[in-house]
Coordinates of C-alpha atoms in Angstrom, one line a residue:
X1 CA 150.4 167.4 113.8
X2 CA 151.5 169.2 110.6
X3 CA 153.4 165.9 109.4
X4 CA 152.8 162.1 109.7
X5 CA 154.3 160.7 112.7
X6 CA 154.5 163.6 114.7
X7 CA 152.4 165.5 116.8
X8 CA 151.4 169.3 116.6
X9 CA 153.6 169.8 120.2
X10 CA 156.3 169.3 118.4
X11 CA 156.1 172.4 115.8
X12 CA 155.7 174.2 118.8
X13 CA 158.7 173.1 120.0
X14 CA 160.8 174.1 116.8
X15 CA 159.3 177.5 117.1
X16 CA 160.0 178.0 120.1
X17 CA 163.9 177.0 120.0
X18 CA 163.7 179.3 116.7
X19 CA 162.6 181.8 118.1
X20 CA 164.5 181.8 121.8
X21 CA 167.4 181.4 119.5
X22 CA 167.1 184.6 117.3
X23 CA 166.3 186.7 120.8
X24 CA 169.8 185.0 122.1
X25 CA 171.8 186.4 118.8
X26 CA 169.9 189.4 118.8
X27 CA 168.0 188.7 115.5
X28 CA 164.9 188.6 113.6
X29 CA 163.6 185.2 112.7
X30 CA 160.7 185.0 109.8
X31 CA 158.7 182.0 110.0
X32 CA 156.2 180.8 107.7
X33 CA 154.7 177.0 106.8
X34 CA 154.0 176.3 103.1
X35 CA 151.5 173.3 102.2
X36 CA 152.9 172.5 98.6
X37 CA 150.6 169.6 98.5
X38 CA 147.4 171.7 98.8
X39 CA 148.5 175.1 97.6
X40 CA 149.7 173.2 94.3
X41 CA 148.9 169.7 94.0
X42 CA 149.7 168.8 90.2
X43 CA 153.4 169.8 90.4
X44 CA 156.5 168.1 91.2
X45 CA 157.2 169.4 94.6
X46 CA 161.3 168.8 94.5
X47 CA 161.3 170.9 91.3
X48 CA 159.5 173.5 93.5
X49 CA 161.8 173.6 96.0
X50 CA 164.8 173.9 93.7
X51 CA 162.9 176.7 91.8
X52 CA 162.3 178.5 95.4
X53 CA 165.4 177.9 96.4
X54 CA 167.1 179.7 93.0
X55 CA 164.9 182.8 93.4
X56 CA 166.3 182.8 96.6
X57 CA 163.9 181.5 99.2
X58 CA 166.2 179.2 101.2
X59 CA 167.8 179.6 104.8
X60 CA 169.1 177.3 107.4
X61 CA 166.2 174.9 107.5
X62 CA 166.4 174.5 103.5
X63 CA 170.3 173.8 103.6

């Protein structure tokens, strides 16, 4: 899988119930995976997220 402990099934189990969800409300759900350890590996990856988060990347999975 994409994280320790649990396998790849189960991402495509989240996206599924994300997606199943937005077709039940009648919306439009963007999905996207970001590898902070490998795209940037020499910065402090909370800081990141707060910084992401302020410029206004953030939604129910960040809350």
């Amino acid at each position: 899988g994409l994280r320790l402990g649990f396998p790849a099934s189960f991402n495509v189990l989240i996206l599924r119930c994300v997606a199943e969800r937005a077709m039940a409300q009648g919306a439009t759900a963007y999905i996207t995976r970001i590898d902070l350890q490998t795209a940037f590996p020499s910065v402090g990856h909370p800081q990141l997220w707060l910084k992401l988060y302020h410029v206004g990347v953030s939604g129910p999975l960040f809350d």
